[in-house]
mmCIF file of C-alpha atoms in Angstrom:
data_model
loop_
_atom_site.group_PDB
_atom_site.id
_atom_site.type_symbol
_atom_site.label_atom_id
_atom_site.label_comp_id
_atom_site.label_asym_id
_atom_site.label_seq_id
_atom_site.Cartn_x
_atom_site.Cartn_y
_atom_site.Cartn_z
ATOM 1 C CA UNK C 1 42.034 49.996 8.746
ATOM 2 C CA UNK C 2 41.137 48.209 11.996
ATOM 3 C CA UNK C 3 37.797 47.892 10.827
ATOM 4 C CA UNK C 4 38.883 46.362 6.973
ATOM 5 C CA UNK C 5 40.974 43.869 8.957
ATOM 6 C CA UNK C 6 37.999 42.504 11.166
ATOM 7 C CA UNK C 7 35.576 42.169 8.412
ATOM 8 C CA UNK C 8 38.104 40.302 6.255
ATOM 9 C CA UNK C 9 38.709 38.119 9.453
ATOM 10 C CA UNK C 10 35.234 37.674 10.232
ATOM 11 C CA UNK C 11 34.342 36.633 6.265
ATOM 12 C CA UNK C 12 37.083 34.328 6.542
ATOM 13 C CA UNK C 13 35.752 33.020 10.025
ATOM 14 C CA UNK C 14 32.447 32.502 8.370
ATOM 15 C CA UNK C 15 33.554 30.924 4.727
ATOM 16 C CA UNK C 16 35.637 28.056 6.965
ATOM 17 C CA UNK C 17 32.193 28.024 9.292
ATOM 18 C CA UNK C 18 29.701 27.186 6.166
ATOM 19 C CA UNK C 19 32.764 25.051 4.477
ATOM 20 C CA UNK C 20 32.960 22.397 7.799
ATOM 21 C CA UNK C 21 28.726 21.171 6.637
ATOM 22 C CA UNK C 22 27.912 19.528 4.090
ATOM 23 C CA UNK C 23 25.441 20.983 1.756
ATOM 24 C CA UNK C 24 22.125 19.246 1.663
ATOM 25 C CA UNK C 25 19.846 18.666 -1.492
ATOM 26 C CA UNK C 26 17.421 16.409 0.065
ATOM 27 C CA UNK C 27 14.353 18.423 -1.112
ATOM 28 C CA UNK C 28 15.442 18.504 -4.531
ATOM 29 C CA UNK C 29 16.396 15.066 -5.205
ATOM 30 C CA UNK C 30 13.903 12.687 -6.554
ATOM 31 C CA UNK C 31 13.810 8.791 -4.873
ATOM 32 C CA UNK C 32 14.776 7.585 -8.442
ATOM 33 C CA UNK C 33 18.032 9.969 -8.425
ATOM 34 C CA UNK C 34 18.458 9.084 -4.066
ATOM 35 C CA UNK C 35 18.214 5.501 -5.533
ATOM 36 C CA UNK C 36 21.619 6.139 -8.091
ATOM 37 C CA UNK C 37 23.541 7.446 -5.741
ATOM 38 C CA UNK C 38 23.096 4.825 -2.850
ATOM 39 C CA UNK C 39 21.348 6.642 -0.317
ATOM 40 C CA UNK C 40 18.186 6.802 2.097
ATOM 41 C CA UNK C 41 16.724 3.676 0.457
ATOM 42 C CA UNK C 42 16.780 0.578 2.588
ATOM 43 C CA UNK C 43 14.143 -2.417 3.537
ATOM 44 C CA UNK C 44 13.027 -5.007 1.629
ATOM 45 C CA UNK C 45 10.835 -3.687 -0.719
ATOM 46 C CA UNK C 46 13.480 -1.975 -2.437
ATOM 47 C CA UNK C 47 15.603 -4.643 -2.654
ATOM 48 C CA UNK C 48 13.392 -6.790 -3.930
ATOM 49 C CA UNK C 49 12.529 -4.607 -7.120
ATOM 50 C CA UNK C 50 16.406 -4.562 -7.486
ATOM 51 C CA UNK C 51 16.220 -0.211 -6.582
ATOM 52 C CA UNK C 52 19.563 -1.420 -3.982
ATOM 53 C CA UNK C 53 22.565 -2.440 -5.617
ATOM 54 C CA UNK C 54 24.322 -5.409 -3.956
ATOM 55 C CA UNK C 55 21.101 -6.285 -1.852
ATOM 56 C CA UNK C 56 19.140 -9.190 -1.471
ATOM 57 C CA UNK C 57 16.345 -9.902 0.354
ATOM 58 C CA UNK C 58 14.721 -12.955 2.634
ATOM 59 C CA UNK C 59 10.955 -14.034 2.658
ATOM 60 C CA UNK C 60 9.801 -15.004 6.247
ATOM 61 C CA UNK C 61 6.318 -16.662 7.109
ATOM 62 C CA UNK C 62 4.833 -15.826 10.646
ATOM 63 C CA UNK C 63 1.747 -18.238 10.983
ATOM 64 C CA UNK C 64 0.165 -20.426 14.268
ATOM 65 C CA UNK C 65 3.364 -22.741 14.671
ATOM 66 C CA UNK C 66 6.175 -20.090 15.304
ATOM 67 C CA UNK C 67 4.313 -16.900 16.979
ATOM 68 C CA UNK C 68 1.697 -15.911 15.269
ATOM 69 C CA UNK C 69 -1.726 -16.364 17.433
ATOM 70 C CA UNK C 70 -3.609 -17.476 14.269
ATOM 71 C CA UNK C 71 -2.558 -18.692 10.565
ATOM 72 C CA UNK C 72 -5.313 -16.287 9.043
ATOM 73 C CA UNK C 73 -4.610 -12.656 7.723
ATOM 74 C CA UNK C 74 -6.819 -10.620 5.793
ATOM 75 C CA UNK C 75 -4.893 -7.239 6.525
ATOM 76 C CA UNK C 76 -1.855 -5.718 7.572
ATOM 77 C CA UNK C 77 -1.364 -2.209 8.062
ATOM 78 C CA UNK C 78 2.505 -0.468 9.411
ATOM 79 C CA UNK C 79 1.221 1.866 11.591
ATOM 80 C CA UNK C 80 3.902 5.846 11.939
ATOM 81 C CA UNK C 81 4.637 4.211 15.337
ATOM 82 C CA UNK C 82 6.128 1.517 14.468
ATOM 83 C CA UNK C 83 3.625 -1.374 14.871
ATOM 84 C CA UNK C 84 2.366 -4.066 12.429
ATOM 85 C CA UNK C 85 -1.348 -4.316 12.691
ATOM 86 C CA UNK C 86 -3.056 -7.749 11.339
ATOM 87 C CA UNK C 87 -6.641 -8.207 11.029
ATOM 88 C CA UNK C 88 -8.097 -11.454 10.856
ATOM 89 C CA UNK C 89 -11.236 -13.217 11.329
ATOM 90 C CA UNK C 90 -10.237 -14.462 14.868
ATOM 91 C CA UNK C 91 -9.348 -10.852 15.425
ATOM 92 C CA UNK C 92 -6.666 -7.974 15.825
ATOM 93 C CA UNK C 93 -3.024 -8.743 16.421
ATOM 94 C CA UNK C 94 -0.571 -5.989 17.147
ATOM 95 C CA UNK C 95 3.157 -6.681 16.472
ATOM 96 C CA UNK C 96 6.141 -4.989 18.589
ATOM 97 C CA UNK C 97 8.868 -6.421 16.421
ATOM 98 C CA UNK C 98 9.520 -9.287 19.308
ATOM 99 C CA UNK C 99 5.997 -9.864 20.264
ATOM 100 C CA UNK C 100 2.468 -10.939 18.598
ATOM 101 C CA UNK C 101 -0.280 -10.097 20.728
ATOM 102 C CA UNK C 102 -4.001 -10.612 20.037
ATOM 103 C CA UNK C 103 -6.470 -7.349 21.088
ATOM 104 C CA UNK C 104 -8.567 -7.741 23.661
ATOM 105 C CA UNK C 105 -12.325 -8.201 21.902
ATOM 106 C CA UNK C 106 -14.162 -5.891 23.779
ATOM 107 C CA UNK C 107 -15.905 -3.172 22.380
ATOM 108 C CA UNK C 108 -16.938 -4.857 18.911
ATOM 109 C CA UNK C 109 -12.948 -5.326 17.998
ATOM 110 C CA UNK C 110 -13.836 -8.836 17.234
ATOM 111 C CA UNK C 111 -12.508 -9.647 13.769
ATOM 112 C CA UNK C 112 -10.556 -7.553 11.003
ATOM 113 C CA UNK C 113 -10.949 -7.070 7.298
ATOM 114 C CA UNK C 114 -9.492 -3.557 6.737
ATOM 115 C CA UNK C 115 -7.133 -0.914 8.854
ATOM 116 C CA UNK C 116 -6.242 2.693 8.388
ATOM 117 C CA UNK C 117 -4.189 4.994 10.472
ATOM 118 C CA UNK C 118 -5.541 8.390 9.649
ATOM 119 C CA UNK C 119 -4.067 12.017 9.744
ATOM 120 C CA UNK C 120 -4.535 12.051 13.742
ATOM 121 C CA UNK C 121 -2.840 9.060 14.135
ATOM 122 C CA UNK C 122 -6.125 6.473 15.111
ATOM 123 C CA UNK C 123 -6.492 3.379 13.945
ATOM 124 C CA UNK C 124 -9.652 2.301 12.218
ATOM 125 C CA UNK C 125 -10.649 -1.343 12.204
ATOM 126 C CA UNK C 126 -13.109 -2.649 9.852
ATOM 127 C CA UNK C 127 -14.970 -5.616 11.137
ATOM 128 C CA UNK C 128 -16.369 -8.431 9.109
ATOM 129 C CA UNK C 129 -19.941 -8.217 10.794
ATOM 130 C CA UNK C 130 -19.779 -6.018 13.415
ATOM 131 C CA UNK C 131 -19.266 -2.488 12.036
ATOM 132 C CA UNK C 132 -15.986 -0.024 12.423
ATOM 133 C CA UNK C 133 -13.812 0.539 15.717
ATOM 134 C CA UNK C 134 -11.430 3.994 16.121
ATOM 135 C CA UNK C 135 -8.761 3.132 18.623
ATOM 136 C CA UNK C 136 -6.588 6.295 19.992
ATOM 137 C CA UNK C 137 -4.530 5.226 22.465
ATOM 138 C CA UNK C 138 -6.781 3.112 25.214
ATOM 139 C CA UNK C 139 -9.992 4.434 23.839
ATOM 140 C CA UNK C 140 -12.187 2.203 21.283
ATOM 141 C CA UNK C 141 -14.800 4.062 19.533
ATOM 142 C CA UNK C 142 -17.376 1.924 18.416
ATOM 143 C CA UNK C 143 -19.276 2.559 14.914
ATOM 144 C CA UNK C 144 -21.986 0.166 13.972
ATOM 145 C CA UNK C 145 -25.263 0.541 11.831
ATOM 146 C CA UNK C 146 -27.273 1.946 14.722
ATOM 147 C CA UNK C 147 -24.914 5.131 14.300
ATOM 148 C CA UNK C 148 -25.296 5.222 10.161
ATOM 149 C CA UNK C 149 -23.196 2.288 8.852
ATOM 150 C CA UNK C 150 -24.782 1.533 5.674
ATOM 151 C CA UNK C 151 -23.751 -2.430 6.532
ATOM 152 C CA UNK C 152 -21.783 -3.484 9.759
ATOM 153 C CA UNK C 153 -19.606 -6.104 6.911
ATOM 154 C CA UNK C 154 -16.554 -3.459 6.360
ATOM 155 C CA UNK C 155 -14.398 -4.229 3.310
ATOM 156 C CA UNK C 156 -12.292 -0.916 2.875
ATOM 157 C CA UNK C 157 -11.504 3.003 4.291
ATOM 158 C CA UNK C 158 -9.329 6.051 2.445
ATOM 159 C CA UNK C 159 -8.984 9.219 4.427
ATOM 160 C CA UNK C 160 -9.769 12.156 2.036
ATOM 161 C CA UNK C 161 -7.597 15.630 1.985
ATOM 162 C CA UNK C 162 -9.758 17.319 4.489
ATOM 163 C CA UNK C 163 -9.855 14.384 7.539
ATOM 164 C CA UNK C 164 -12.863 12.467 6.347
ATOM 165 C CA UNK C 165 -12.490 8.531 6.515
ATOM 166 C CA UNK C 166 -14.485 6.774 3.212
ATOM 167 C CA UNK C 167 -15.991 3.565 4.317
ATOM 168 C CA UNK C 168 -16.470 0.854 1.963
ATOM 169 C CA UNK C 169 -19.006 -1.693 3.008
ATOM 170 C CA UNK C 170 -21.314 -4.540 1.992
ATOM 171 C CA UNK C 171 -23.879 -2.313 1.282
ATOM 172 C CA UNK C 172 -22.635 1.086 -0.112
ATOM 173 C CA UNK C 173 -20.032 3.958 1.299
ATOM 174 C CA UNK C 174 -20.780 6.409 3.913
ATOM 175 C CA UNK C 175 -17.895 9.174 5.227
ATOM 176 C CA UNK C 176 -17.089 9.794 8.868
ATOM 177 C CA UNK C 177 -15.912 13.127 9.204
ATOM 178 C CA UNK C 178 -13.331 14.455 11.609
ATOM 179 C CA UNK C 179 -15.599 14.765 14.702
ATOM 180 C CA UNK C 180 -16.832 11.076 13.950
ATOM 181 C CA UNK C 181 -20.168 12.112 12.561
ATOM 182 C CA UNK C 182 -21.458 9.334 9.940
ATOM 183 C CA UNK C 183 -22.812 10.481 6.863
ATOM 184 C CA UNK C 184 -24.292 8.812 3.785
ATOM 185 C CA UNK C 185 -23.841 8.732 0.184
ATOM 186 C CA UNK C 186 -26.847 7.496 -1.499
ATOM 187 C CA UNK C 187 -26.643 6.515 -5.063
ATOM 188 C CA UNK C 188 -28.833 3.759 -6.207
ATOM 189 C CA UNK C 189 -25.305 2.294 -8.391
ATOM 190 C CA UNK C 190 -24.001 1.042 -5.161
ATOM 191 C CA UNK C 191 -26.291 1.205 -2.283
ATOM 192 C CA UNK C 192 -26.844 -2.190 -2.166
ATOM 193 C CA UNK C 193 -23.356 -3.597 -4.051
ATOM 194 C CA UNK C 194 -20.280 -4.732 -1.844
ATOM 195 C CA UNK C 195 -17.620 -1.948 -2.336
ATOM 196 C CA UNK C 196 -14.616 -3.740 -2.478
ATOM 197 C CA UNK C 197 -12.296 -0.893 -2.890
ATOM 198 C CA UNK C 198 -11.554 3.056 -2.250
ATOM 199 C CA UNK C 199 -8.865 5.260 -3.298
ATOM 200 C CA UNK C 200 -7.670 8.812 -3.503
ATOM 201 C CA UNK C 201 -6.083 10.791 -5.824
ATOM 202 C CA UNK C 202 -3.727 13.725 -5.840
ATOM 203 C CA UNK C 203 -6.312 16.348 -6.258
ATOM 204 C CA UNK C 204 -8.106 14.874 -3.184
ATOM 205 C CA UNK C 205 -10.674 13.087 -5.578
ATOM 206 C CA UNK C 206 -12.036 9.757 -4.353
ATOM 207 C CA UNK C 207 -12.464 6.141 -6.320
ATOM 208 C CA UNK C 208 -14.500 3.388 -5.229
ATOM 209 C CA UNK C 209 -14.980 -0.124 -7.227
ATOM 210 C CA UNK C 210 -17.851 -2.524 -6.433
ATOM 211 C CA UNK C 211 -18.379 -6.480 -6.614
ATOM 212 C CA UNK C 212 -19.956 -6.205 -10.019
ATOM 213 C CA UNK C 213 -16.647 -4.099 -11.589
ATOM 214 C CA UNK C 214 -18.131 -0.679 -11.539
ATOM 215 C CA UNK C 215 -15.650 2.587 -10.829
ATOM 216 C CA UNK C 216 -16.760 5.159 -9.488
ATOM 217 C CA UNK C 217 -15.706 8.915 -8.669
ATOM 218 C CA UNK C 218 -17.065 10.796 -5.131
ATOM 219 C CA UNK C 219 -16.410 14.675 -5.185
ATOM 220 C CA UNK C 220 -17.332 16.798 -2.078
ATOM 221 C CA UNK C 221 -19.221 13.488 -0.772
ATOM 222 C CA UNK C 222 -21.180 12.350 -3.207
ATOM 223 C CA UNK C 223 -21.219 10.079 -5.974
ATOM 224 C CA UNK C 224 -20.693 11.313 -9.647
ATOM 225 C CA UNK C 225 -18.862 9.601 -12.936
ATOM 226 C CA UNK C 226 -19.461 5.900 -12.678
ATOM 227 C CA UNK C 227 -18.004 3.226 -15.384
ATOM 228 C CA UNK C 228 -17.474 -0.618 -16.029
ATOM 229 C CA UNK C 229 -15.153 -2.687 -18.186
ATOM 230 C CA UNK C 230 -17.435 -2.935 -20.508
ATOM 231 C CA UNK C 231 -18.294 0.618 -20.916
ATOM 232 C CA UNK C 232 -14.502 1.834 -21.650
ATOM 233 C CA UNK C 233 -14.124 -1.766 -23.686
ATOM 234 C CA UNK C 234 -12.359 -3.821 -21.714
ATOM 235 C CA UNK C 235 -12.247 -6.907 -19.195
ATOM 236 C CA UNK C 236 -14.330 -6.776 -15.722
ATOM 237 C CA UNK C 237 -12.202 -4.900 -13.348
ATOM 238 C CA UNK C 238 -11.021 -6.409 -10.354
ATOM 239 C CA UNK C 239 -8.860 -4.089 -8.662
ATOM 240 C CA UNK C 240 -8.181 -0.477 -9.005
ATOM 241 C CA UNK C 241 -5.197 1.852 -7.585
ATOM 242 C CA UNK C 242 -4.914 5.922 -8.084
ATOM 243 C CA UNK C 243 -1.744 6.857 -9.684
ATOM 244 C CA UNK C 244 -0.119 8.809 -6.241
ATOM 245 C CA UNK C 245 1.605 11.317 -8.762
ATOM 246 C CA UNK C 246 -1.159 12.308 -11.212
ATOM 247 C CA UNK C 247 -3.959 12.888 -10.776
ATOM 248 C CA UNK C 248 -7.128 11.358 -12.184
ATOM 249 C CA UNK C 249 -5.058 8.825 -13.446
ATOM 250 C CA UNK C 250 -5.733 4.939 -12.619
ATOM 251 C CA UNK C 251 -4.678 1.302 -12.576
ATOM 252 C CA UNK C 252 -7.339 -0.947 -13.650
ATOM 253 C CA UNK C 253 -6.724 -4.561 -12.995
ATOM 254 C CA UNK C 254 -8.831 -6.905 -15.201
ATOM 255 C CA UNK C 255 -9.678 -10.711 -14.366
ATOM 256 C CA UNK C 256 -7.318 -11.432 -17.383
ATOM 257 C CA UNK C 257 -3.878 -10.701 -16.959
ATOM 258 C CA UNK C 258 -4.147 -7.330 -18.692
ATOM 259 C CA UNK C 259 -3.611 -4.789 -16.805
ATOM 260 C CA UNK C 260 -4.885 -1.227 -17.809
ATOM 261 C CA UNK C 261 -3.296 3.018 -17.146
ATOM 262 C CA UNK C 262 -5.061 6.117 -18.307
ATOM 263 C CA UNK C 263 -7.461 8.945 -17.063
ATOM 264 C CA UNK C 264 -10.966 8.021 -15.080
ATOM 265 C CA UNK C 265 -13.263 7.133 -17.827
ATOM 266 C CA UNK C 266 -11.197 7.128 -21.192
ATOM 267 C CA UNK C 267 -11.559 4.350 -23.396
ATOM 268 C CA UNK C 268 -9.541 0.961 -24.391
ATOM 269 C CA UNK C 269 -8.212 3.191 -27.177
ATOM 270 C CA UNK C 270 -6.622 5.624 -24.984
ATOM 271 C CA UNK C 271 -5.610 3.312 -21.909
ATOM 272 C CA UNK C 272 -1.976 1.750 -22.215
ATOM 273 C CA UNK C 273 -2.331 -1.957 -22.086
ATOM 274 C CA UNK C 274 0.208 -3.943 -20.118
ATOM 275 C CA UNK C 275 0.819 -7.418 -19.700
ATOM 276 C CA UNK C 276 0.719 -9.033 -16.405
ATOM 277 C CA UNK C 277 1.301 -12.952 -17.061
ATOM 278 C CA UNK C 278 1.746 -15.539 -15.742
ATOM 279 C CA UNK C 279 -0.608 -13.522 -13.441
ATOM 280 C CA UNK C 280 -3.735 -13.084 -13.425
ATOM 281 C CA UNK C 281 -7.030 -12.074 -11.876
ATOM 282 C CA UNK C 282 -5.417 -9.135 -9.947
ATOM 283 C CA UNK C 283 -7.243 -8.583 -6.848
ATOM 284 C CA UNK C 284 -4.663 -6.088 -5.012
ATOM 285 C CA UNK C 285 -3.115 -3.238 -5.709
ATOM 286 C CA UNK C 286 -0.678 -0.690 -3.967
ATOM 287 C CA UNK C 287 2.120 1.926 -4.494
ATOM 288 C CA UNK C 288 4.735 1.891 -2.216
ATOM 289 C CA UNK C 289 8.723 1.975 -2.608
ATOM 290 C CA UNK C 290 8.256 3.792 -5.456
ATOM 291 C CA UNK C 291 6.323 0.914 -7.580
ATOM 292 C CA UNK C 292 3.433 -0.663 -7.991
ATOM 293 C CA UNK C 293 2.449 -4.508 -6.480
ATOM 294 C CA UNK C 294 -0.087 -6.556 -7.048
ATOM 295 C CA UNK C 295 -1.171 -10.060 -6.314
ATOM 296 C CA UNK C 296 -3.603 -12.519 -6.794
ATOM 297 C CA UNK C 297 -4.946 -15.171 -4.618
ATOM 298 C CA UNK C 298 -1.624 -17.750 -5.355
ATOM 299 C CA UNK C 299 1.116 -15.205 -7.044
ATOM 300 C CA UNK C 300 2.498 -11.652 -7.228
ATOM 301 C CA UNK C 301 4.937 -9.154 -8.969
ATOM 302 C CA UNK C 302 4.983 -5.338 -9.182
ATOM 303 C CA UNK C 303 5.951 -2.658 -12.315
ATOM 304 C CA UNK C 304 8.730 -1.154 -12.371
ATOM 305 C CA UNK C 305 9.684 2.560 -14.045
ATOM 306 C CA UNK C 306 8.887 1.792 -17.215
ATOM 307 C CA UNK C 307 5.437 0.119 -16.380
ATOM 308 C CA UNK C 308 7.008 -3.344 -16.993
ATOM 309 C CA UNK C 309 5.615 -6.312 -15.163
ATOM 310 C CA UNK C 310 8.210 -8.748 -13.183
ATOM 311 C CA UNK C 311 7.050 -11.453 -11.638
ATOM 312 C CA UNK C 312 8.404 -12.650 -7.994
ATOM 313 C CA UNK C 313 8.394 -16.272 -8.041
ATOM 314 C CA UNK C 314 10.549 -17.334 -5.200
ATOM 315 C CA UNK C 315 8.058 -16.095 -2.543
ATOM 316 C CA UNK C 316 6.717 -18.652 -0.115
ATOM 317 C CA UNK C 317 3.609 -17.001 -0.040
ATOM 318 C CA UNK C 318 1.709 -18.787 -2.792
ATOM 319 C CA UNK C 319 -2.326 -19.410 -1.377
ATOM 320 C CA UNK C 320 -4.964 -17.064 -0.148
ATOM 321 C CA UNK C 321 -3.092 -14.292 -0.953
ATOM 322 C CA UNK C 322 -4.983 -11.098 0.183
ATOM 323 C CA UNK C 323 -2.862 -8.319 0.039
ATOM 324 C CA UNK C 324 0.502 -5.990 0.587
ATOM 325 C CA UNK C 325 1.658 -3.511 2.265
ATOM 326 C CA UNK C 326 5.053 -2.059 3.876
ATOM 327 C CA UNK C 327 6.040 -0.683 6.952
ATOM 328 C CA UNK C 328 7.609 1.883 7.782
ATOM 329 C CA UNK C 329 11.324 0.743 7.698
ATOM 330 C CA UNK C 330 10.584 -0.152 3.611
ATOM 331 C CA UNK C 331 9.819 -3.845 4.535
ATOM 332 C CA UNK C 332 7.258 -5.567 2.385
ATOM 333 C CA UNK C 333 4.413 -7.209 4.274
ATOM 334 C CA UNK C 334 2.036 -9.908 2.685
ATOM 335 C CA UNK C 335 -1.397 -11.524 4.087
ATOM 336 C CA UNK C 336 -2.763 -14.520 3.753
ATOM 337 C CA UNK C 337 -5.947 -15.948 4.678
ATOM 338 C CA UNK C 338 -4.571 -19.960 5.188
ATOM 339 C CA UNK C 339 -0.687 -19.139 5.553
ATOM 340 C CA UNK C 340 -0.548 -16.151 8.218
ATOM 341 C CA UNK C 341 1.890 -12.986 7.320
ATOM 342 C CA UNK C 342 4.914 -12.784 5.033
ATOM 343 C CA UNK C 343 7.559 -10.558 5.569
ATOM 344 C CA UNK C 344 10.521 -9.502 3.125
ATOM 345 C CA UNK C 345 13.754 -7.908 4.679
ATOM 346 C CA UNK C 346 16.829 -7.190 2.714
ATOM 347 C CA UNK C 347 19.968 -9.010 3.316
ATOM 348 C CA UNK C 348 23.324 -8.891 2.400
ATOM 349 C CA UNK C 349 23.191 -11.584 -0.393
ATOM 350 C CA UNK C 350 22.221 -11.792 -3.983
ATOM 351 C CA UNK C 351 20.649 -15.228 -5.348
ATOM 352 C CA UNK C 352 22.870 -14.950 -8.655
ATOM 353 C CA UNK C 353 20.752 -18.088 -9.425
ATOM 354 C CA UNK C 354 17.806 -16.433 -9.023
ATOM 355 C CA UNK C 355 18.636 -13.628 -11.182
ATOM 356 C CA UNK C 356 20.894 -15.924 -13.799
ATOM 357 C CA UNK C 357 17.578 -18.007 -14.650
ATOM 358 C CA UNK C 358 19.773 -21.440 -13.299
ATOM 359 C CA UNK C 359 17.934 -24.336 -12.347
ATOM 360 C CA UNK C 360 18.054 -24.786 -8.417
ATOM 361 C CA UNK C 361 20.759 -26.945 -7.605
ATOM 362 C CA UNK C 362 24.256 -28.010 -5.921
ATOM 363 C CA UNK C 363 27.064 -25.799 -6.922
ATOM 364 C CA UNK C 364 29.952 -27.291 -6.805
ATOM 365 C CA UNK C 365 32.530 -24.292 -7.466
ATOM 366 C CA UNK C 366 32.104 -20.496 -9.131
ATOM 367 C CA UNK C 367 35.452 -18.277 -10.547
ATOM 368 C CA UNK C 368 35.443 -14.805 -11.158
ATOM 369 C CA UNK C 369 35.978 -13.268 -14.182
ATOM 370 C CA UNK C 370 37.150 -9.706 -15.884
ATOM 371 C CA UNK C 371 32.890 -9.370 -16.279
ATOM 372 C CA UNK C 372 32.085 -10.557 -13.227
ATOM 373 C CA UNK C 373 30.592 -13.257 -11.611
#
């Protein structure tokens, strides 16, 4: 009987134990569903593409005449540590949230055109013309030509599934693998085309696009499919992005403002066709908050679920536009060559005038109604 009583007690004991935490379904709940109910989305890229109910946002410019060392950006890159990296042709500026401060040029870190953080957590800094620089911690590495680099004129890097960093230069790709070997991928295609452009898939496989428009596939390091707009039957491609949930699935950006979706290599018959005006001539693309931007050199606008293209026109971010990125608090980040960094925050407004379609104007009074606003 004794023992009945203390199991019962100690079932109860538990049940009133389990009841006082709340149950968790974090792994099973996509961002889309997060997004309905209100939760763990926050930053400005989300309220931007309208994923935050009752949020606004606010566009900031950071160039020479209120802290930023230079008014030149070619990339920006939110490192898992917190810090905005910005490459520019005067060099590398590292942001603290308070402070901009320009890199020492030492060691060859003399000017910036792309930036990765790979799986270790180093920084890789491509150089206009003076090859590739690993930082970890107080350590530079310095990579030029005399050590393999095809060119020492660095456009792009993508870290494959297995640690190896893709290079994209001015004169072909080479890989760096995880002990910082260089090693080269000869295909006469590319070997002496700028490649503007690397991505992974899924699956691990890598993308590259060149000057000239061509896309190519790399598997296990070396080169294999390889096509151009006019092969599949459609505009010169200008940008490409991997779709991050399927894999051999792309974005093709044209220099028209169609934009093209389908599987590596299938033809204008099977790619969907979406419409990207007013823009045009597409020369960046990235996933992040859960939808895809892209810019030119003077606009942007990103697609939202259903592949639809919006616009943002109230950006004052509108020349040289390079590219965009976000850090790691969901904030958008924008470069510019001639107008410095951008960066979009959320706020605690909406711009019903914005979203209304009003002309910009003095507002003398509003009244709510049963609808609303």
């Amino acid at each position: 009987m004794r023992k009945t009583i203390l199991s019962a007690f100690l079932l109860i004991c538990i049940l009133l134990l389990a009841a006082s935490f709340p149950v968790s379904y974090a792994a099973e709940t996509s961002e889309e569903e997060t997004a309905r109910e209100g939760t763990a989305l926050f930053g400005g890229g989300y309220a931007l593409t309208g994923q935050i109910e009752g949020l606004g946002y606010t566009a900031k410019l950071y160039d020479a005449a209120n802290g930023l060392p230079t008014s030149d950006a070619n990339y920006i890159l939110g490192s898992s540590d917190g810090f905005i990296w910005i490459g520019g042709y005067s060099g590398i500026i590292r942001y603290d949230g308070s402070v901009f401060e320009r890199l020492d040029s030492a060691d060859g870190l003399t000017s910036g055109r792309a930036l990765l953080e790979d799986s270790r957590g180093r920084i890789w800094v491509g150089t206009n013309d003076n090859g590739v620089v690993v930082l970890q911690g107080d350590d530079r590495i310095h990579l030029t030509y005399k050590d393999g680099l095809p060119s020492s004129s660095i456009r792009h890097f993508v870290e494959d599934l297995s640690g190896n960093v893709y290079i994209a230069t001015t004169s072909g790709v080479c890989y760096v693998d995880p002990e910082l070997t260089i090693h080269s991928i000869d295909d006469r295609r590319f070997n002496d085309e700028r490649v503007l452009h690397l991505e992974r898939d899924k699956r691990g496989r890598i993308y590259g696009l060149t000057g000239n428009g061509l896309v190519f596939a790399i598997d296990g390091g070396k080169a294999t499919e390889g096509f151009s707009g006019k092969d599949l039957g459609i505009e010169d491609i200008k940008s490409i992005l991997a779709d991050p949930d399927r894999e051999g699935y792309l974005y093709l950006c044209t220099d028209s403002s169609n934009l093209y979706y389908g599987a590596f290599g299938s033809g204008a018959d099977e790619l969907e066709k979406i419409n990207t005006a007013p823009l045009e001539n597409a020369h960046w693309m990235t996933y992040v908050c859960g939808r895809v931007f892209l810019n030119s050199l003077e606009a942007a606008g990103y697609l939202d679920e259903n592949r639809a293209f919006h616009p943002i026109e109230d950006l004052p971010m509108n020349s040289a536009f390079e590219m965009m990125t976000v850090d790691y608090q969901g904030n958008l980040w924008c470069a510019s060559s001639s107008q410095g960094v951008m960066k979009v925050v959320a706020n605690n407004f909406s711009d019903y005038t914005y979203q209304t379609g009003l002309d910009t104007g003095v507002v003398n009074a509003t009244c709510l109604t049963e609808e609303g606003l």
